[in-house]
Short mmCIF file of C-alpha atoms in Angstrom, two decimals:
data_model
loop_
_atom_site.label_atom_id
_atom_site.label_comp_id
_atom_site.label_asym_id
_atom_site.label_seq_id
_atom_site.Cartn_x
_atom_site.Cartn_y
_atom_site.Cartn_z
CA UNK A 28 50.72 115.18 84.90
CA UNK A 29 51.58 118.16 87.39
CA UNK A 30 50.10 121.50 86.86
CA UNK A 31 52.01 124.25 85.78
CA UNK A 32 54.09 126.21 87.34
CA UNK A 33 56.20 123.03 88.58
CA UNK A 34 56.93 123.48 91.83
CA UNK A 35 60.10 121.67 93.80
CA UNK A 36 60.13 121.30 97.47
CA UNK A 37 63.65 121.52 98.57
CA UNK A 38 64.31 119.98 101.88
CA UNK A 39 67.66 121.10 103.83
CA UNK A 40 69.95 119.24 106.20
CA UNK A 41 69.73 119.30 110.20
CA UNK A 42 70.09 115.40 111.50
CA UNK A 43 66.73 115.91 114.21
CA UNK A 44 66.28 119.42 113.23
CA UNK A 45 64.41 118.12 110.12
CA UNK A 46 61.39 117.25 111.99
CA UNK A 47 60.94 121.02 111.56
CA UNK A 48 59.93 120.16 107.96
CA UNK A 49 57.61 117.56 109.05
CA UNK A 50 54.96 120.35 110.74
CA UNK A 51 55.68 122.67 107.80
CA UNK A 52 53.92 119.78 105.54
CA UNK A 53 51.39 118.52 107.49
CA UNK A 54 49.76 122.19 107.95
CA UNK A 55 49.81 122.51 104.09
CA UNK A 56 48.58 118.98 103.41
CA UNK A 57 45.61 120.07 106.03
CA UNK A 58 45.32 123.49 103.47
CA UNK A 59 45.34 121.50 100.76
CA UNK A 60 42.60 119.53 102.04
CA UNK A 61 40.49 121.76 102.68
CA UNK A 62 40.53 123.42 99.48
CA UNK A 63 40.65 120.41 97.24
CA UNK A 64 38.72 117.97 99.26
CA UNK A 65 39.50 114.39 98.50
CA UNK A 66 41.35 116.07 96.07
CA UNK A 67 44.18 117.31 98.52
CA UNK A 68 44.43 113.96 99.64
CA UNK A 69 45.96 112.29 97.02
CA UNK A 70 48.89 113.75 94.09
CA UNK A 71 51.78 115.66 96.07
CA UNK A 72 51.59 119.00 95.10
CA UNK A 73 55.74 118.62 94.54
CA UNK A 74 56.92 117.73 90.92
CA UNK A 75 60.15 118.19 91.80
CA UNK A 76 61.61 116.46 95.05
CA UNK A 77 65.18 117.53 96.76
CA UNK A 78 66.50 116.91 99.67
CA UNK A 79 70.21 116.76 101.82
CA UNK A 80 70.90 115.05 104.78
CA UNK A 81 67.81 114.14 107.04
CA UNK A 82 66.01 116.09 104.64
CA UNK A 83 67.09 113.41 102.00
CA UNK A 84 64.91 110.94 104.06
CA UNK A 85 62.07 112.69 103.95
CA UNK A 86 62.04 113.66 100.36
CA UNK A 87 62.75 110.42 99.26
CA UNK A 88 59.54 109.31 101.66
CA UNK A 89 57.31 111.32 100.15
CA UNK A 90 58.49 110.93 96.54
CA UNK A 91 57.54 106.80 96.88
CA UNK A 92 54.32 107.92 98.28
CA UNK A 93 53.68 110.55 95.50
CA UNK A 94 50.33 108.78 94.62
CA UNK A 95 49.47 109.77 98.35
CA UNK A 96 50.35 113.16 99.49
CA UNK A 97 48.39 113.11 102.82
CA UNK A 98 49.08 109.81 103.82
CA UNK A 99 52.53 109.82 103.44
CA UNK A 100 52.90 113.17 105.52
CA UNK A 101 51.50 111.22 108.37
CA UNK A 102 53.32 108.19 108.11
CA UNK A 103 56.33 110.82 108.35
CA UNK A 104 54.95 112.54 111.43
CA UNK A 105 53.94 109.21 113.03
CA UNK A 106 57.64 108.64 112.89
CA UNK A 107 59.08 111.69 113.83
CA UNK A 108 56.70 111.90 116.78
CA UNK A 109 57.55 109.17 118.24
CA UNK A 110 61.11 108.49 117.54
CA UNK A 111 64.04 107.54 120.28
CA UNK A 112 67.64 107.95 119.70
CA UNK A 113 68.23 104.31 119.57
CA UNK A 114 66.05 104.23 116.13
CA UNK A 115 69.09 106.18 114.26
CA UNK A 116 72.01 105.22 116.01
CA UNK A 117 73.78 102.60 118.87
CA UNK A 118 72.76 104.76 122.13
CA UNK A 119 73.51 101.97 124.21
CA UNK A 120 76.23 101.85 126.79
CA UNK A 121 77.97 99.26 124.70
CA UNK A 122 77.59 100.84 121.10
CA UNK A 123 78.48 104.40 122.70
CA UNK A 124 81.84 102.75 124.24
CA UNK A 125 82.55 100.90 120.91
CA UNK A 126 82.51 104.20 119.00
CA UNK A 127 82.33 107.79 121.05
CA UNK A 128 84.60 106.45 123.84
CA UNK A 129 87.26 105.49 121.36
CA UNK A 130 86.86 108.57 119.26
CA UNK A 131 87.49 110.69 121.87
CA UNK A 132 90.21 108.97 123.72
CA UNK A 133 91.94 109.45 119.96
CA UNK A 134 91.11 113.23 119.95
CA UNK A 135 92.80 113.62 123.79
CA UNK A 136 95.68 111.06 123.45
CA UNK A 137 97.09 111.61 119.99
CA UNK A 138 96.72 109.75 116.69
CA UNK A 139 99.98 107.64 116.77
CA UNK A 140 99.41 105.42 120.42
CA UNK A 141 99.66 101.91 119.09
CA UNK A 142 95.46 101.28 120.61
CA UNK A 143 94.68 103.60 118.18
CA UNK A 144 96.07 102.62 115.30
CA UNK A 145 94.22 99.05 115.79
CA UNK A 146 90.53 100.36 116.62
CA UNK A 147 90.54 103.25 113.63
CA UNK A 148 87.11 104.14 115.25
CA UNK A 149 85.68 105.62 111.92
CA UNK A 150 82.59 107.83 113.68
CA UNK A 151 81.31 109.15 116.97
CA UNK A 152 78.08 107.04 116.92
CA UNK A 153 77.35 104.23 115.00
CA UNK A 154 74.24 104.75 112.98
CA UNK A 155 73.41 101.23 111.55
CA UNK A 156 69.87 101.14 112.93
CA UNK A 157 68.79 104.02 110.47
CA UNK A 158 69.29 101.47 107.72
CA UNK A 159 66.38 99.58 109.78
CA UNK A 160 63.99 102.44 109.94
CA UNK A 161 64.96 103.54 106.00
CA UNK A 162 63.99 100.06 104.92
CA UNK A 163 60.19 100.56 106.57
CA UNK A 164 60.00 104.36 106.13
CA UNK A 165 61.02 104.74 102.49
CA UNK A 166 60.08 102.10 100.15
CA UNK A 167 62.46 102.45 97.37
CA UNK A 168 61.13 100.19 95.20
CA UNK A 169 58.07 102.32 94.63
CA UNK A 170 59.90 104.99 93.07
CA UNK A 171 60.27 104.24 89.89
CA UNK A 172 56.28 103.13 89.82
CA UNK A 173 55.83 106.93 90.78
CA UNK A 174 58.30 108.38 87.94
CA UNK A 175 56.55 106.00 85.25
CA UNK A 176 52.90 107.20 86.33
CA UNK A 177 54.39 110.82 86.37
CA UNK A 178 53.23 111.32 89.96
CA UNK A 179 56.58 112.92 90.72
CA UNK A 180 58.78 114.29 87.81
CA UNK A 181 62.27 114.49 89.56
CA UNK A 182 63.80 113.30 92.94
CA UNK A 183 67.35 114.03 94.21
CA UNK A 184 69.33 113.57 96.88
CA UNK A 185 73.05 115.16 98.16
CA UNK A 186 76.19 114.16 99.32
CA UNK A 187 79.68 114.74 99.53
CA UNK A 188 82.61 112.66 98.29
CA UNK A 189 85.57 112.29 100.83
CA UNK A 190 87.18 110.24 98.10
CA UNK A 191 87.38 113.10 95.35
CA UNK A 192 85.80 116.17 97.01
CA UNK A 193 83.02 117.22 94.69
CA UNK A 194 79.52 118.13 95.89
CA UNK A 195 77.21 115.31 93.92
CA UNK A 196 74.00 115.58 93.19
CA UNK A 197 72.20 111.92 92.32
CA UNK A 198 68.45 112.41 90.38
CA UNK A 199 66.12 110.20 88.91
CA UNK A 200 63.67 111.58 86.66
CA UNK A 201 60.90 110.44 84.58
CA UNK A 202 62.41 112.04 81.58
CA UNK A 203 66.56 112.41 80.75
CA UNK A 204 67.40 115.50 81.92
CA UNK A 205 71.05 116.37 80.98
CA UNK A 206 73.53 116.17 83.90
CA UNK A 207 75.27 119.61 84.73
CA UNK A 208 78.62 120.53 85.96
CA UNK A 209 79.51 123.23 87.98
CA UNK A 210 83.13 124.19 89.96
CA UNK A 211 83.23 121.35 92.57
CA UNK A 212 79.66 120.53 92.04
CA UNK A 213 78.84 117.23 89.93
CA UNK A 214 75.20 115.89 89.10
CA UNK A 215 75.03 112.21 87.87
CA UNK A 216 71.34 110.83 86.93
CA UNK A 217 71.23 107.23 89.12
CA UNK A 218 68.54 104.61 90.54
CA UNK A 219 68.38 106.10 93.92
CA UNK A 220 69.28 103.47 96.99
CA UNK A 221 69.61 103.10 100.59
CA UNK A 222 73.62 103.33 99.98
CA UNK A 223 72.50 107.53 99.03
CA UNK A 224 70.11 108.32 101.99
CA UNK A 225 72.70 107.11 104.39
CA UNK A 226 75.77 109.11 102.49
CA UNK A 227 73.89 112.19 102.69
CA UNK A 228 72.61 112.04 106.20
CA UNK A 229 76.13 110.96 107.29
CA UNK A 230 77.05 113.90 109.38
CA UNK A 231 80.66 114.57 109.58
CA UNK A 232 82.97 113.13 112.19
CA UNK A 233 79.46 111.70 114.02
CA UNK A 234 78.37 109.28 112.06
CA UNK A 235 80.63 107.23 109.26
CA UNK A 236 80.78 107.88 105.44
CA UNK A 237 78.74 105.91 103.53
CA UNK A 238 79.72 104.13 100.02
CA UNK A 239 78.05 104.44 97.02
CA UNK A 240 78.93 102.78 93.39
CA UNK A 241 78.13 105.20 90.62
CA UNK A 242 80.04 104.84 87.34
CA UNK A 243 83.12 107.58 87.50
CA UNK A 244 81.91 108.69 91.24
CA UNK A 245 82.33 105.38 93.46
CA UNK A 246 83.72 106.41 97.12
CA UNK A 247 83.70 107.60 100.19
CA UNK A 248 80.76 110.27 100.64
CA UNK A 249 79.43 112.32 103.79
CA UNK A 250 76.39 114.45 104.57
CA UNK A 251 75.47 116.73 101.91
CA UNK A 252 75.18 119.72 103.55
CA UNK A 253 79.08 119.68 103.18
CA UNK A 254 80.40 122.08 100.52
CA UNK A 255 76.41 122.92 99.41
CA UNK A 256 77.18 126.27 97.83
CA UNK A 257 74.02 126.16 95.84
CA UNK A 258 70.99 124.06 97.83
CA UNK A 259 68.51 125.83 94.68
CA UNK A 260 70.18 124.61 92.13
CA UNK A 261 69.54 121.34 91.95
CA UNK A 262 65.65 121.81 91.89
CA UNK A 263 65.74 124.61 89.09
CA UNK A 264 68.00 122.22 86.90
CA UNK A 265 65.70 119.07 87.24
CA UNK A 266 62.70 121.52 86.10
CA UNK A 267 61.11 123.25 89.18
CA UNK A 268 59.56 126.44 88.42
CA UNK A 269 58.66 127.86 91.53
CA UNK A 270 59.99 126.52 94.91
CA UNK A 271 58.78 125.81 98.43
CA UNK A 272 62.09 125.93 100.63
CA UNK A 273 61.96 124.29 104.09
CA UNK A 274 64.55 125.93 106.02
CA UNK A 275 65.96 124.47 109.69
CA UNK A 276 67.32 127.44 111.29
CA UNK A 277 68.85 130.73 111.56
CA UNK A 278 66.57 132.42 108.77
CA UNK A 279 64.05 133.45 110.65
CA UNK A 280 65.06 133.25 113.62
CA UNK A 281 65.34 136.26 115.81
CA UNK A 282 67.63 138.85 115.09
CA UNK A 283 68.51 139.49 118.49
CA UNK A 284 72.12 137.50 119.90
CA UNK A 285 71.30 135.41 122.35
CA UNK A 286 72.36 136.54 126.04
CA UNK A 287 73.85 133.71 128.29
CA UNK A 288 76.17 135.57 130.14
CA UNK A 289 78.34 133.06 129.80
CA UNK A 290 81.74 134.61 129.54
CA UNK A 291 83.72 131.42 129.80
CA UNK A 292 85.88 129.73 127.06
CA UNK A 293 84.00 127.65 124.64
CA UNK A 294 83.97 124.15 124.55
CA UNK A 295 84.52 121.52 122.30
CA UNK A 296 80.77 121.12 122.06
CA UNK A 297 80.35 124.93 121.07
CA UNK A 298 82.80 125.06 118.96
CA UNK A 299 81.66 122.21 116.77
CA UNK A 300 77.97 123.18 117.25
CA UNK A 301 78.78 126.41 115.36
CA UNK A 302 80.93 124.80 112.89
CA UNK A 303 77.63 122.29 112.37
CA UNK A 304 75.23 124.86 111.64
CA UNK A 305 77.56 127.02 108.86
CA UNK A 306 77.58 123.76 107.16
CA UNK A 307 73.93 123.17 107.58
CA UNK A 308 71.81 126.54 107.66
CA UNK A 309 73.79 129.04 106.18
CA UNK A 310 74.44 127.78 102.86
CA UNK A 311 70.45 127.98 102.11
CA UNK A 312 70.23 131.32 103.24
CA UNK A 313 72.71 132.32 101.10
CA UNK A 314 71.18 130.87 97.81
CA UNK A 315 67.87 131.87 98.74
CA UNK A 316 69.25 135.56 98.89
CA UNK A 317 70.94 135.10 95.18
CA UNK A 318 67.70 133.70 93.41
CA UNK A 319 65.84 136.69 95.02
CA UNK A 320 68.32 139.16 93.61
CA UNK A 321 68.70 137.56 90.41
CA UNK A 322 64.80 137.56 90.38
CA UNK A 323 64.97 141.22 91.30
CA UNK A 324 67.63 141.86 88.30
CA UNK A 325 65.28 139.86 85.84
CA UNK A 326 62.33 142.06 86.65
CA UNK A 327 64.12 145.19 85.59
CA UNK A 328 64.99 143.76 82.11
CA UNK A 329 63.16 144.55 79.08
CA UNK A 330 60.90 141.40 77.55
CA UNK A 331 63.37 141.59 74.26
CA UNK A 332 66.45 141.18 76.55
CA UNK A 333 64.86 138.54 78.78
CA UNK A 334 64.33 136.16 75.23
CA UNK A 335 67.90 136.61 74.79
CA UNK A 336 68.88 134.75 78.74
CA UNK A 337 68.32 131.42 79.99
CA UNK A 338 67.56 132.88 83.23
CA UNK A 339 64.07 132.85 84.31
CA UNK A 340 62.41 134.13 87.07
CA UNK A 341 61.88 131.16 90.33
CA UNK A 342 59.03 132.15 92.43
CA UNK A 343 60.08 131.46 96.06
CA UNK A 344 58.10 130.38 99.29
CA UNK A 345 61.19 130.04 102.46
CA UNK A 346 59.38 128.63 105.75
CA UNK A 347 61.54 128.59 108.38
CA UNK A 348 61.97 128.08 111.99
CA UNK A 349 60.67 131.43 113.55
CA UNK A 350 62.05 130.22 117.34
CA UNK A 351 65.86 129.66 118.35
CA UNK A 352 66.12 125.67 117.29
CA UNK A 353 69.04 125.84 119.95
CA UNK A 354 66.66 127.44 122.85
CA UNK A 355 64.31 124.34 122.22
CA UNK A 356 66.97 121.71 122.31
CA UNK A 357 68.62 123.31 125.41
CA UNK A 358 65.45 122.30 127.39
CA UNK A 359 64.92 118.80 126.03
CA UNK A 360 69.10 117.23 126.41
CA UNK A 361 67.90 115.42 129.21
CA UNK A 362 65.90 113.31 127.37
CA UNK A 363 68.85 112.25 125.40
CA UNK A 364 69.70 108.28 126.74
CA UNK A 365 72.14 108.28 129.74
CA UNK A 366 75.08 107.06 127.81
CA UNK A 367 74.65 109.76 124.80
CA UNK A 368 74.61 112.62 127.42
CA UNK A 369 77.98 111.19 128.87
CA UNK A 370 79.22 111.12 125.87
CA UNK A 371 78.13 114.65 124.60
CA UNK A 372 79.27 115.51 128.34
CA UNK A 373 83.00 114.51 127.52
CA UNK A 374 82.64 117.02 124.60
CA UNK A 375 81.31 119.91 126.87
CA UNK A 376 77.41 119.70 126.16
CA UNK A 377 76.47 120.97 129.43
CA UNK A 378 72.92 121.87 131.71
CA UNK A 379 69.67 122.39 130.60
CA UNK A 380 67.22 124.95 129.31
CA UNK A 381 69.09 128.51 129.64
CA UNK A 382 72.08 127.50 131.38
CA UNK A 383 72.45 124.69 128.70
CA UNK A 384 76.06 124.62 127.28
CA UNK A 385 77.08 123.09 123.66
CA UNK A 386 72.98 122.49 122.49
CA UNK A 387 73.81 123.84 119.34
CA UNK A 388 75.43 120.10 118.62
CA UNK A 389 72.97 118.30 120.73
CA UNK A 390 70.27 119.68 118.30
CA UNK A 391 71.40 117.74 115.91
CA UNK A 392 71.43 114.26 117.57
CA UNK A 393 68.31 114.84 119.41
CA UNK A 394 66.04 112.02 117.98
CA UNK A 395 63.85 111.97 121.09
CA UNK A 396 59.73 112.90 120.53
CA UNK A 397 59.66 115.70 123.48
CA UNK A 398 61.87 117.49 121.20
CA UNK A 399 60.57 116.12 117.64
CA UNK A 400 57.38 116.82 118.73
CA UNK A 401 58.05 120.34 119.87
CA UNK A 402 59.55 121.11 116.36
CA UNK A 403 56.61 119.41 115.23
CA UNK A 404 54.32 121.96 116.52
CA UNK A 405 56.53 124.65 115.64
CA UNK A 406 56.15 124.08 112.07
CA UNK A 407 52.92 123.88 111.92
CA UNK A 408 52.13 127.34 113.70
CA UNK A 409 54.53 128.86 111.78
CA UNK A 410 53.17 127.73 108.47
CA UNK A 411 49.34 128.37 110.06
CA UNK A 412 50.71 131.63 110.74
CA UNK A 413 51.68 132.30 106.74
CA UNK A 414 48.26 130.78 105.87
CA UNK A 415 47.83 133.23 102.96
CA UNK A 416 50.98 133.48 101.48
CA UNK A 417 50.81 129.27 101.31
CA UNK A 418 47.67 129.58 99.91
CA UNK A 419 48.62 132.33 97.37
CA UNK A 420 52.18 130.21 96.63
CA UNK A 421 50.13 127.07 95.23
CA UNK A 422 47.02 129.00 93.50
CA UNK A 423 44.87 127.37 96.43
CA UNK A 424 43.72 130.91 97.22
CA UNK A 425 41.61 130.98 94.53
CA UNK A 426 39.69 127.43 95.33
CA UNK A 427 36.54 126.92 97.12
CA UNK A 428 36.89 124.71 100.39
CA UNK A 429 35.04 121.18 99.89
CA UNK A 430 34.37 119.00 102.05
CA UNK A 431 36.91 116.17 103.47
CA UNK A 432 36.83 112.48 103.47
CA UNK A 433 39.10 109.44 104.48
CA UNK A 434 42.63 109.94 104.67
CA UNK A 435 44.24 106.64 102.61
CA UNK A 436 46.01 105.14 104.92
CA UNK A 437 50.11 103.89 104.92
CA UNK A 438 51.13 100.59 106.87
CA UNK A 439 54.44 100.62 107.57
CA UNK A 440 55.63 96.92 107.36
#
């Protein structure tokens, strides 16, 4: 059983930006360690498990490694350290022509030339080799082994249906939890597959929808970042009771615009880069800011008037990217593969480090380890930096430090 408070981890969107996350964890698995011991090393600390887009991949790694907190964190980093483009989508010359090169001769040339209406190029890249690395990095079956031990009490995932437009929410929980209904936002309990990590990371217009089979929701459905009005929400309804929130940009960030001068117009590239992160970051920020004033309303109610609300308080932790994600990614687009850059090129991604044009998009499609590993270590120091409040957030504050052992050990196949 988890201890009380539950806490949910909620894991946001970002395509490569989500290594972020990856540095956040493995500085609190090394707190937990050292606290608990051997201890740390095993139970997640999570109950609750939710996560959109890329960070639908690594929620749904951890939750079938629930009986192996530690472990699984460095399976995850193992991966994220040392990934290459070509592990998530076709960056070859030939699976870059197949898909980018048509898509964008449709954007310039018009949607009714008679080439066009044969290819139908459905995406920019073609992202079948992610089902490849899902299969080895996120062992589905294990799952329901981890609900029916009660290592993990609730997992979900997000996506977006193209075919009816609602905002869906698919959980699996070791007890039935009621499924809720909000304007354009749907939750629908569901054995959790491949067919749902690749709809939700299936960032629009770059890589292709993805079908899932649900009774009364089969379709069509994209990343689920799209249309997220309320990231929280699923976590508080599946039972969290406080929250650790993983952020991948923009929230703590610094205030200060960034100066380019750069006066020219914007590019494609820009353009859709900006577009990219309103769907990604600023949802989150948004929610975050409406639990903390609805926390902040609760507190000034009297205990007779608080029996009488279903609202509770949430007790929030937000960790978030204290650097310009953008900044980071402008330095590293050369180590995007040769036909990706052309590609991104055609679109206006431009130069590198400050004169860097359009990184805003490449940020998202940079699966390369100079930059995973830089967000890597960016996670980590800003998570060492908030060593207390982490500390405080999970009770570990109060725990004496033991001593540490063997770290259990996860062989991907």
């Amino acid at each position: 059983m988890h201890e009380t408070p539950l806490t949910g981890l909620v894991l946001s969107g970002g395509g490569a930006r989500a290594a972020y996350q990856v540095g956040v964890l493995r500085a609190i698995s090394r707190f937990r360690r050292e606290r608990l011991g051997s201890r740390g090393r095993l139970k997640s600390p999570f109950g609750v498990i939710c996560g959109t887009s890329a960070g639908a991949i690594n929620a749904a790694a951890l939750a079938c490694h629930a009986d192996r907190f530690e472990a699984s964190v460095e399976v995850l980093a193992r991966v994220w350290e040392g990934f290459s483009a070509d592990q998530v989508y076709r960056a070859d010359s030939l699976g870059v022509i197949r898909t980018g090169a048509r898509w964008l001769t449709m954007m310039s040339i018009g949607w009714v030339i008679a080439r066009w209406r044969r290819a139908r190029p459905r995406s920019l890249l073609d992202n079948e080799p992610l089902f490849e690395l899902l299969q080895r990095l996120v062992p589905l079956e294990r799952l329901p082994m981890m609900l029916a031990q009660r290592h993990v009490h609730a997992v979900a995932v997000t996506a977006s249906s193209y075919t009816g437009g609602e905002h869906f929410t698919f959980y699996d929980s070791v007890d039935a939890i009621e499924p809720w209904q909000r304007s354009q936002r749907v939750a629908a309990p569901a054995r959790l597959s491949y067919a749902h990590l690749m709809a939700s990371s299936a960032i629009p217009f770059v890589f292709p929808a993805g079908h899932i089979e649900h009774p009364g929701a089969s379709g069509w459905f994209g990343d689920g970042s799209m249309r997220q009005t309320a990231p929280l929400s699923p976590a508080i309804h599946l039972g969290a009771q406080r929250l650790l929130i993983i952020g991948a940009g923009r929230m703590q960030e610094p205030a200060a615009p960034r100066q380019t001068g750069d006066t020219s117009y914007p590019t494609l590239a820009q353009i859709a880069g900006h577009a990219m992160s309103s769907i990604f970051l600023d949802a989150l920020a948004v929610d975050v800011e409406r639990l903390r004033r609805v926390n902040r309303t609760l507190a000034l109610l009297p205990d007779h008037v608080l029996t009488d609300t279903a609202l509770r308080p949430i007790e929030t932790l937000v960790i978030s990217p204290t650097q310009r994600i953008d900044d980071i990614a402008a330095r590293h687009i050369g180590s995007l593969p040769v036909p990706v850059r052309a590609l991104l090129r055609g679109a206006g991604v431009s130069g590198q480090g400050s004169s860097a044009r359009g990184s805003a998009l490449a940020s998202y499609l940079l699966f390369e380890s100079p930059f995973t590993r830089e967000l890597i270590a960016l996670g980590e120091a800003d998570t060492e930096a908030r060593r207390d409040e982490v500390l405080q957030f999970f009770g570990w504050d109060k725990t004496q430090q033991r001593e540490s052992g063997a770290v259990p050990d996860i062989v991907l196949p």
